[in-house]
Coordinates of C-alpha atoms and ligand atoms in Angstrom, one line a residue:
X1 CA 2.5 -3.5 -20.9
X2 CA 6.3 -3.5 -22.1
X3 CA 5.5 -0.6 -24.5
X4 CA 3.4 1.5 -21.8
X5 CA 6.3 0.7 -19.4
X6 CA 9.2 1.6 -21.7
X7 CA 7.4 4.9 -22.8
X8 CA 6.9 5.6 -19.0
X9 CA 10.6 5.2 -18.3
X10 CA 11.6 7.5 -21.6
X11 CA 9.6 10.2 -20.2
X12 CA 10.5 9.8 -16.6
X13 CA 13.1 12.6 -17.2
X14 CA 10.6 15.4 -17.7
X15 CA 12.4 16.5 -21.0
X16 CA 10.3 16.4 -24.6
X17 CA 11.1 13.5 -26.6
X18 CA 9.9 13.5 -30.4
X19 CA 7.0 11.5 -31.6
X20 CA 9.4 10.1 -34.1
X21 CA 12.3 9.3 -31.4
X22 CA 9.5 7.5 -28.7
X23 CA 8.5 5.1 -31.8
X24 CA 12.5 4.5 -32.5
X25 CA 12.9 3.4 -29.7
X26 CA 9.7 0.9 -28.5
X27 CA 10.3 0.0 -32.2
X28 CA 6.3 1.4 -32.8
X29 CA 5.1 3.3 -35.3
X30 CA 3.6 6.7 -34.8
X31 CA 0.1 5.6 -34.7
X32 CA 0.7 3.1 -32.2
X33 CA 2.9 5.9 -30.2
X34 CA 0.0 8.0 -29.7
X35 CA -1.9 5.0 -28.3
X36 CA 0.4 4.7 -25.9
X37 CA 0.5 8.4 -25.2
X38 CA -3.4 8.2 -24.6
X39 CA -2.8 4.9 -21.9
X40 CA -0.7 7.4 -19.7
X41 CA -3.7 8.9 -17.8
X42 CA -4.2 5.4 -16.8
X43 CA -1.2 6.0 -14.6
X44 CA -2.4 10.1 -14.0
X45 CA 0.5 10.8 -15.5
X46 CA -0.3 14.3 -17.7
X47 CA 1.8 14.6 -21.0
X48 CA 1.9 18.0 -22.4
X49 CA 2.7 18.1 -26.0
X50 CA 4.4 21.2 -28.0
X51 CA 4.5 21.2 -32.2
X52 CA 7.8 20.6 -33.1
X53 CA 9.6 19.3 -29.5
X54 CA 7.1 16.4 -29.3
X55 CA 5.6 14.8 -25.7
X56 CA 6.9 15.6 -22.1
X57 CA 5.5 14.6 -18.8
X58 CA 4.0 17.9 -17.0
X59 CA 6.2 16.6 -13.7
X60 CA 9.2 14.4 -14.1
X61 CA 9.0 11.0 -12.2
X62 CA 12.0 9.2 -10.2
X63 CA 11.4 5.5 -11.1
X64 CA 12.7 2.5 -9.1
X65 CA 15.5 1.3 -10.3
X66 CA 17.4 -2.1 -9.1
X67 CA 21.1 -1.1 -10.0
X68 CA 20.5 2.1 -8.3
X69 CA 19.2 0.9 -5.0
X70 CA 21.8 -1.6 -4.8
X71 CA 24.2 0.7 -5.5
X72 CA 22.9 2.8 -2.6
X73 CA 22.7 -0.2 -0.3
X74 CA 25.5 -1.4 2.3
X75 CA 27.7 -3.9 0.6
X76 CA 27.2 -6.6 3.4
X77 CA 23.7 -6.5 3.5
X78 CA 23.5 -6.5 -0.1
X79 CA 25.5 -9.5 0.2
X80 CA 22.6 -11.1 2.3
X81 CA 20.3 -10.8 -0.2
X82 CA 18.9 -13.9 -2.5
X83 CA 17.3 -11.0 -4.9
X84 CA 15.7 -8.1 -5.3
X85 CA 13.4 -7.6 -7.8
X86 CA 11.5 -4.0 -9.0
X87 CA 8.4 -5.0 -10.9
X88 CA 6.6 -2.7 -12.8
X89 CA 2.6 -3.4 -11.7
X90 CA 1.4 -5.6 -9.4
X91 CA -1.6 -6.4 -7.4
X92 CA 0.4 -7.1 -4.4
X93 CA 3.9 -7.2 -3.4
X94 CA 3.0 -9.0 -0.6
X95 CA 1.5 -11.6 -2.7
X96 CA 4.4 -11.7 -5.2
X97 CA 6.9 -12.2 -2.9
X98 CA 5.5 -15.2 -1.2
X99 CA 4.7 -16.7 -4.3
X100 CA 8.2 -16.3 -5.3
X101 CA 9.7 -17.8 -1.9
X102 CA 6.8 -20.9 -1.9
X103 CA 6.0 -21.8 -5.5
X104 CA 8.9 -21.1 -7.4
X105 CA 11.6 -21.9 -4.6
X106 CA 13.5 -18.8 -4.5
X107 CA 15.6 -18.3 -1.5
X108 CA 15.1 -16.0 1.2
X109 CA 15.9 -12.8 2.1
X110 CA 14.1 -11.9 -1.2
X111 CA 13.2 -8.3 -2.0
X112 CA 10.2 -7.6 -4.6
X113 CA 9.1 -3.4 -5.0
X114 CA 6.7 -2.3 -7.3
X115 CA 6.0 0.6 -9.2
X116 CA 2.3 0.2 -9.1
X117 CA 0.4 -1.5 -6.4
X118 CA -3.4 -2.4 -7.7
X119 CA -5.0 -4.5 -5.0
X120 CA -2.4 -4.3 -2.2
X121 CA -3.4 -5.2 1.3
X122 CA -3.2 -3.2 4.6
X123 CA -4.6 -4.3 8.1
X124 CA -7.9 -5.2 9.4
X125 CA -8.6 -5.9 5.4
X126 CA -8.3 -2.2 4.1
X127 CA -6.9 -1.6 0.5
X128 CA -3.1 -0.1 0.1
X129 CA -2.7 1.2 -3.3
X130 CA -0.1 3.1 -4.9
X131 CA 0.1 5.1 -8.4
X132 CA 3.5 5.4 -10.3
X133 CA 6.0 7.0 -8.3
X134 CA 3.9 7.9 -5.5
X135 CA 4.6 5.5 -2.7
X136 CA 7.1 2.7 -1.7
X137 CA 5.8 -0.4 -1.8
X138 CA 7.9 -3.1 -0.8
X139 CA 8.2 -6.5 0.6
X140 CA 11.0 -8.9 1.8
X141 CA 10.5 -12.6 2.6
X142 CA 12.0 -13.7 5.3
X143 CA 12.7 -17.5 6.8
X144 CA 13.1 -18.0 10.5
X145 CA 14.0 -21.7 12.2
X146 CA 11.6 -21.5 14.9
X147 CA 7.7 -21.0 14.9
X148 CA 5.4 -18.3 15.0
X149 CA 6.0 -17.6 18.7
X150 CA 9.4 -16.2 17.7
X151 CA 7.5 -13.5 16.2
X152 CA 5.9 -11.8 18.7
X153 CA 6.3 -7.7 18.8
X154 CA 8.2 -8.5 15.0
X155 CA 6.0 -5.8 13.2
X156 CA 6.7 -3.2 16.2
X157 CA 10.9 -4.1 15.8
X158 CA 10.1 -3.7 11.3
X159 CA 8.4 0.1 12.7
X160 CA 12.0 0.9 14.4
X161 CA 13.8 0.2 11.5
X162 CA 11.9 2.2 9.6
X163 CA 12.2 4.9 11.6
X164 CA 16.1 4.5 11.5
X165 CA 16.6 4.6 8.1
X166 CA 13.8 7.7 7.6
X167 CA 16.7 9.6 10.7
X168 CA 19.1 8.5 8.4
X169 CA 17.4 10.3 6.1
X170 CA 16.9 13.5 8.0
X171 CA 14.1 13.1 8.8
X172 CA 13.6 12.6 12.7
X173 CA 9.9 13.2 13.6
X174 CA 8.6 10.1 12.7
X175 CA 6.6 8.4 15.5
X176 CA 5.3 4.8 15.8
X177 CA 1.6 4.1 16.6
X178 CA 0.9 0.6 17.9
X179 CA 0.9 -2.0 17.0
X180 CA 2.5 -0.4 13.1
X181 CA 1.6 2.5 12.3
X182 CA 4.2 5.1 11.1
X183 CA 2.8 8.7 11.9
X184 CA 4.1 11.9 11.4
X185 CA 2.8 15.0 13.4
X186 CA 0.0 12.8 14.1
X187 CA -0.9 11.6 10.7
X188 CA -0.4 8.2 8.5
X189 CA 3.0 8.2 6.7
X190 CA 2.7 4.6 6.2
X191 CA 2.0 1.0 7.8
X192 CA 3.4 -2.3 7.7
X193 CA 1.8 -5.3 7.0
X194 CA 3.2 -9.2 8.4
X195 CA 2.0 -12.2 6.9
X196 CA 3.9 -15.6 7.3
X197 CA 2.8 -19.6 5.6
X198 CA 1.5 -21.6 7.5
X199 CA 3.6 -23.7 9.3
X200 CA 3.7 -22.0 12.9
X201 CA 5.7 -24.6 14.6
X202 CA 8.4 -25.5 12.2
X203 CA 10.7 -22.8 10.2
X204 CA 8.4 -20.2 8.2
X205 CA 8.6 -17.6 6.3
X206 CA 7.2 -14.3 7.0
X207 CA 6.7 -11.6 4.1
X208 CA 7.0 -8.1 5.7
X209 CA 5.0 -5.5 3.7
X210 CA 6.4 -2.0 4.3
X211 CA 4.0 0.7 2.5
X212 CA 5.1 4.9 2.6
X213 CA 3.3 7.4 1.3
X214 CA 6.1 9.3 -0.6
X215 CA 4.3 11.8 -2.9
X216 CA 0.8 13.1 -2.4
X217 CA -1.5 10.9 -4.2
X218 CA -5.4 11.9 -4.0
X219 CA -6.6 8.3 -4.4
X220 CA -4.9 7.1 -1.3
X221 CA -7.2 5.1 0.7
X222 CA -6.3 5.7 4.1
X223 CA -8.8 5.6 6.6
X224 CA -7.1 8.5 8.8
X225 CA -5.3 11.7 7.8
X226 CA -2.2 11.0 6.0
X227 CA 1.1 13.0 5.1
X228 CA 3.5 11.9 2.6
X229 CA 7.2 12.4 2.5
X230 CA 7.8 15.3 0.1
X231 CA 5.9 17.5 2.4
X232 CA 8.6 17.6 4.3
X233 CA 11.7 16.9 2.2
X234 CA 10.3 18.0 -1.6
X235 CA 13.4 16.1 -3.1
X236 CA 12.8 12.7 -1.6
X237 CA 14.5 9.9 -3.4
X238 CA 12.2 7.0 -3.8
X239 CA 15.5 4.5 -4.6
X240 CA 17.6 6.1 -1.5
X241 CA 14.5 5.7 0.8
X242 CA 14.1 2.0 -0.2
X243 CA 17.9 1.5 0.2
X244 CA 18.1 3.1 3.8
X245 CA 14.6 1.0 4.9
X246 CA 16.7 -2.3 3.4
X247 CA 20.0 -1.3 5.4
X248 CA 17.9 -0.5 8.4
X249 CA 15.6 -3.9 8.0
X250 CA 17.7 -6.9 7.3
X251 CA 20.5 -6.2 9.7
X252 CA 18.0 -5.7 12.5
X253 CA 16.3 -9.5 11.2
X254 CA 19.8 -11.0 11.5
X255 CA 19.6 -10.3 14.8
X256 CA 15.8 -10.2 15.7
X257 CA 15.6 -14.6 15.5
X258 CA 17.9 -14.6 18.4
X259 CA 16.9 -11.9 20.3
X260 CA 13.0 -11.2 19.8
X261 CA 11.5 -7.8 20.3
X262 CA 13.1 -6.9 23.8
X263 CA 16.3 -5.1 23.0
X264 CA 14.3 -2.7 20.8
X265 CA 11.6 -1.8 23.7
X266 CA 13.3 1.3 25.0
X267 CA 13.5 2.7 21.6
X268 CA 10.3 1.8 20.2
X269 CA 8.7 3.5 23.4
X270 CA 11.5 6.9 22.7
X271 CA 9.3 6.9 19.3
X272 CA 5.7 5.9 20.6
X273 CA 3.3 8.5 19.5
X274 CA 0.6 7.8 21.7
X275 CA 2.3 7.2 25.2
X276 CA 0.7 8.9 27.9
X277 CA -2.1 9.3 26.1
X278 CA -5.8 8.2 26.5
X279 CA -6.7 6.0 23.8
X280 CA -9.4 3.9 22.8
X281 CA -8.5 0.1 21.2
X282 CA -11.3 -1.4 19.3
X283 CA -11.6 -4.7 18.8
X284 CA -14.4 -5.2 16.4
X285 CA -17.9 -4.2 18.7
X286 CA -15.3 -4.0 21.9
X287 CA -13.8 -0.8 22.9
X288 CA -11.5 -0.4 26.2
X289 CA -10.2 2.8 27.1
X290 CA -7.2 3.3 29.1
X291 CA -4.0 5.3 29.5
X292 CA -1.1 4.0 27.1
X293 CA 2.0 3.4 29.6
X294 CA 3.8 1.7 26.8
X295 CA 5.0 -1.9 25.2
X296 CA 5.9 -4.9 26.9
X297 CA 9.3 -7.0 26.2
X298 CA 6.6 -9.2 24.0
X299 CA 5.4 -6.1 21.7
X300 CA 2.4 -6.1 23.8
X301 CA 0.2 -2.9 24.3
X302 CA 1.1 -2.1 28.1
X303 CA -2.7 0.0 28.6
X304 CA -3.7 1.5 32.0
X305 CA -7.5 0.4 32.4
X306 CA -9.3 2.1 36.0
X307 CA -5.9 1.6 37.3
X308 CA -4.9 -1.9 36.1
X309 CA -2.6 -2.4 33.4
X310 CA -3.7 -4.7 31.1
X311 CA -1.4 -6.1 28.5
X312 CA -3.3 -6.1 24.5
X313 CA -2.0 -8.1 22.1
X314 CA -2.1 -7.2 18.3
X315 CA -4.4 -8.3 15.6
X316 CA -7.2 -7.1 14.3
X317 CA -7.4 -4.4 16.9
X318 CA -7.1 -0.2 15.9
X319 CA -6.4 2.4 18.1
X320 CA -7.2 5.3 18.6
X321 CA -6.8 8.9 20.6
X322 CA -9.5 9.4 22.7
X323 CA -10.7 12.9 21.1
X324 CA -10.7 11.6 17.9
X325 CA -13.9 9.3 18.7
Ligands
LIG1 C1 -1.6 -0.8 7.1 O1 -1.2 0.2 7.7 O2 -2.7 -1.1 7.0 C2 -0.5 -1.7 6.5 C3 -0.2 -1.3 5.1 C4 0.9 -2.2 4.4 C5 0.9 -1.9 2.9 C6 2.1 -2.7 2.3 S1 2.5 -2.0 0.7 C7 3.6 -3.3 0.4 C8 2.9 -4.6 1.0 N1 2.1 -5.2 0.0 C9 0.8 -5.2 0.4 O3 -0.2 -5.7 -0.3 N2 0.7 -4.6 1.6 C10 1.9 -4.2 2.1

C-alpha cells in the first residue's frame, strides 16, 4: 500500500514521470514499477504511457493533504483541534474515528478524512463509497457533557453548516432535505451520517460523518439522483472544501452543547428543499402523507396530515416528494 500510495501521489500532478525516476523514488525497481503501474485501475485511475516521457495520469488528481487544509483553516478553530488525520484507504471514516477517540484514547475534537472510503456507511443501512479523489469523506468526533437528549435536531444544525461553508464557497443553491440530506436542484450532493457510544446519559461522544459527492464518480451508490460539485464549480478544491466544512462545523458545536438546535431553525427552514411541499415519509411498511410546514425548535419534521400537524422525529425514516412515488 505505501508504494501504490506514493506512486499515486507522484502522479497526482498530471505530468509524465520516467519509469526510471517513479522507481528512484519508491526505491523499486522497474519491474516492480510496472506492477504498481498495473494496480492503478484498482483506483480507475487511467495512466497513459509515451516512449521516451514515461507514465502520466490521463486527468490529474488533487489529493488531501493535512498541511494544506490546516493551512486553509481558521487559526482558532485549528487551535481546537486534538488532530486531524488524512488516511489513505479506509473502510470507514466513521469507524476510524471512533476507534481512535474509544480505543486508543485520543482526545476529542478529532478529524480523520480519507482518500478512499471502501465500506463506508450512510442511513437506513445503505453503502457510501468513495474512489480517489472523488468525494469528501470525513468525520470529527465530538464529546458532549450531557446525554443523548442534548442531541436532538444535531444532524439538521451539521446540514447548516455545511451549507455555510459550500456559500462560502460560492456556491449558494444548496438546499437541505430532512432530516440530512444535502440537495442541489433537487438532487443528492451528499448526506450526513451521526453515530454516538453508548452512554446516552453520561458525556458521549458522537462521530459526525459528512459525505460530498465532489467529482462524478459512476460507482456511486446513491439510491436517488445525485449531482456532484464540479458540475457546478469544475475547479473545486477538495482541501478548501474540507477546510470551509471544518470552519463552518466546529464553531457551530462550540456553541450547539449549550444552545441545541433552536437558534438554527429559521435558517435551516430559509434552506429546506421540500417546505411546502407534499411529501410522503416512510417508515419501513408505514407511509404518511402530509404537507411539509417545516422543523420544530427540536429538529422535528413539523408535517401537515388532513389538517393536523404532526411532529416526526428522525430515524430510520426517508422522505420523499409526492410525484416521485
Ligand atoms: C446518507 O446520506 O445516507 C449519509 C451518508 C454519510 C456518509 C459519510 S462519508 C464519511 C462518514 N463515514 C461513513 O462511513 N459514513 C459517513
Amino acid at each position: 500500500m505505501a508504494n501504490i500510495q506514493s506512486l499515486i501521489s507522484l502522479l497526482a500532478d498530471g505530468e509524465f514521470h520516467s519509469g526510471e525516476e517513479i522507481g528512484r523514488q519508491l526505491g523499486i525497481s522497474r519491474a516492480a514499477v510496472w506492477k504498481q503501474l498495473q494496480k492503478l485501475s484498482e483506483y480507475k485511475l487511467v495512466v497513459e504511457s509515451i516512449k521516451g516521457k514515461g507514465y502520466c495520469l490521463s486527468q490529474k488528481v488533487e489529493l488531501l493533504n493535512q498541511i494544506t487544509i490546516l493551512e486553509s483553516m481558521n487559526d482558532d478553530v485549528v487551535a481546537k483541534l486534538a488532530a486531524l488525520e488524512v488516511l489513505f484507504e479506509l473502510d470507514s471514516t466513521n469507524d476510524h474515528a471512533l476507534k481512535r477517540v474509544s480505543h486508543d484514547d485520543l482526545n476529542c475534537p478529532y478529524v480523520c478524512l480519507a482518500e478512499v472510503q471502501k465500506k463506508g456507511r450512510g442511513r437506513r443501512g445503505r453503502q457510501w463509497m468513495s474512489a480517489l479523489g472523488s468525494g469528501l469523506c470525513l468525520s470529527v468526533a465530538w464529546e458532549f457533557g450531557s446525554g443523548a437528549s442534548a442531541l436532538e435536531g444535531l444532524s439538521l444544525a451539521v446540514g447548516i453548516a455545511v451549507v455555510r461553508a459550500l456559500m462560502s464557497m460560492g456556491i449558494d443553491s444548496a438546499k437541505l432535505k430532512w432530516p440530512n440530506d444535502i440537495l442541489i436542484d433537487e438532487k443528492k450532493l451528499g448526506g450526513i451520517l451521526l453515530e454516538m457510544t453508548d452512554d446516552p446519559a453520561g458525556r458521549c461522544q458522537v462521530i459526525i460523518g459528512v459525505g460530498v459527492n465532489v467529482k462524478a464518480d459512476n460507482d456511486l451508490t446513491i439510491d436517488q439522483p445525485w449531482i456532484a460539485l464540479s458540475q457546478l464549480k469544475p475547479d473545486v478544491s477538495r482541501n478548501r472544501l474540507v477546510a470551509a466544512i471544518l470552519d463552518h462545523l466546529i464553531s457551530l458545536m462550540q456553541s450547539y452543547a449549550s444552545t441545541g438546535f433552536s437558534p438554527y431553525r429559521e435558517e435551516w427552514e430559509a434552506v429546506d428543499a421540500y417546505k411546502g411541499c407534499l411529501v410522503k415519509v416512510i417508515a419501513g411498511e408505514r407511509v404518511t402523507s402530509g404537507v411539509v410546514e417545516g422543523v420544530a425548535a427540536n429538529g422535528a419534521l413539523l408535517l401537515n396530515v388532513d389538517g393536523e400537524q404532526r411532529s416526526i422525529y428522525g430515524g430510520e425514516l426517508s422522505l420523499r416528494l409526492h410525484e416521485n412515488t
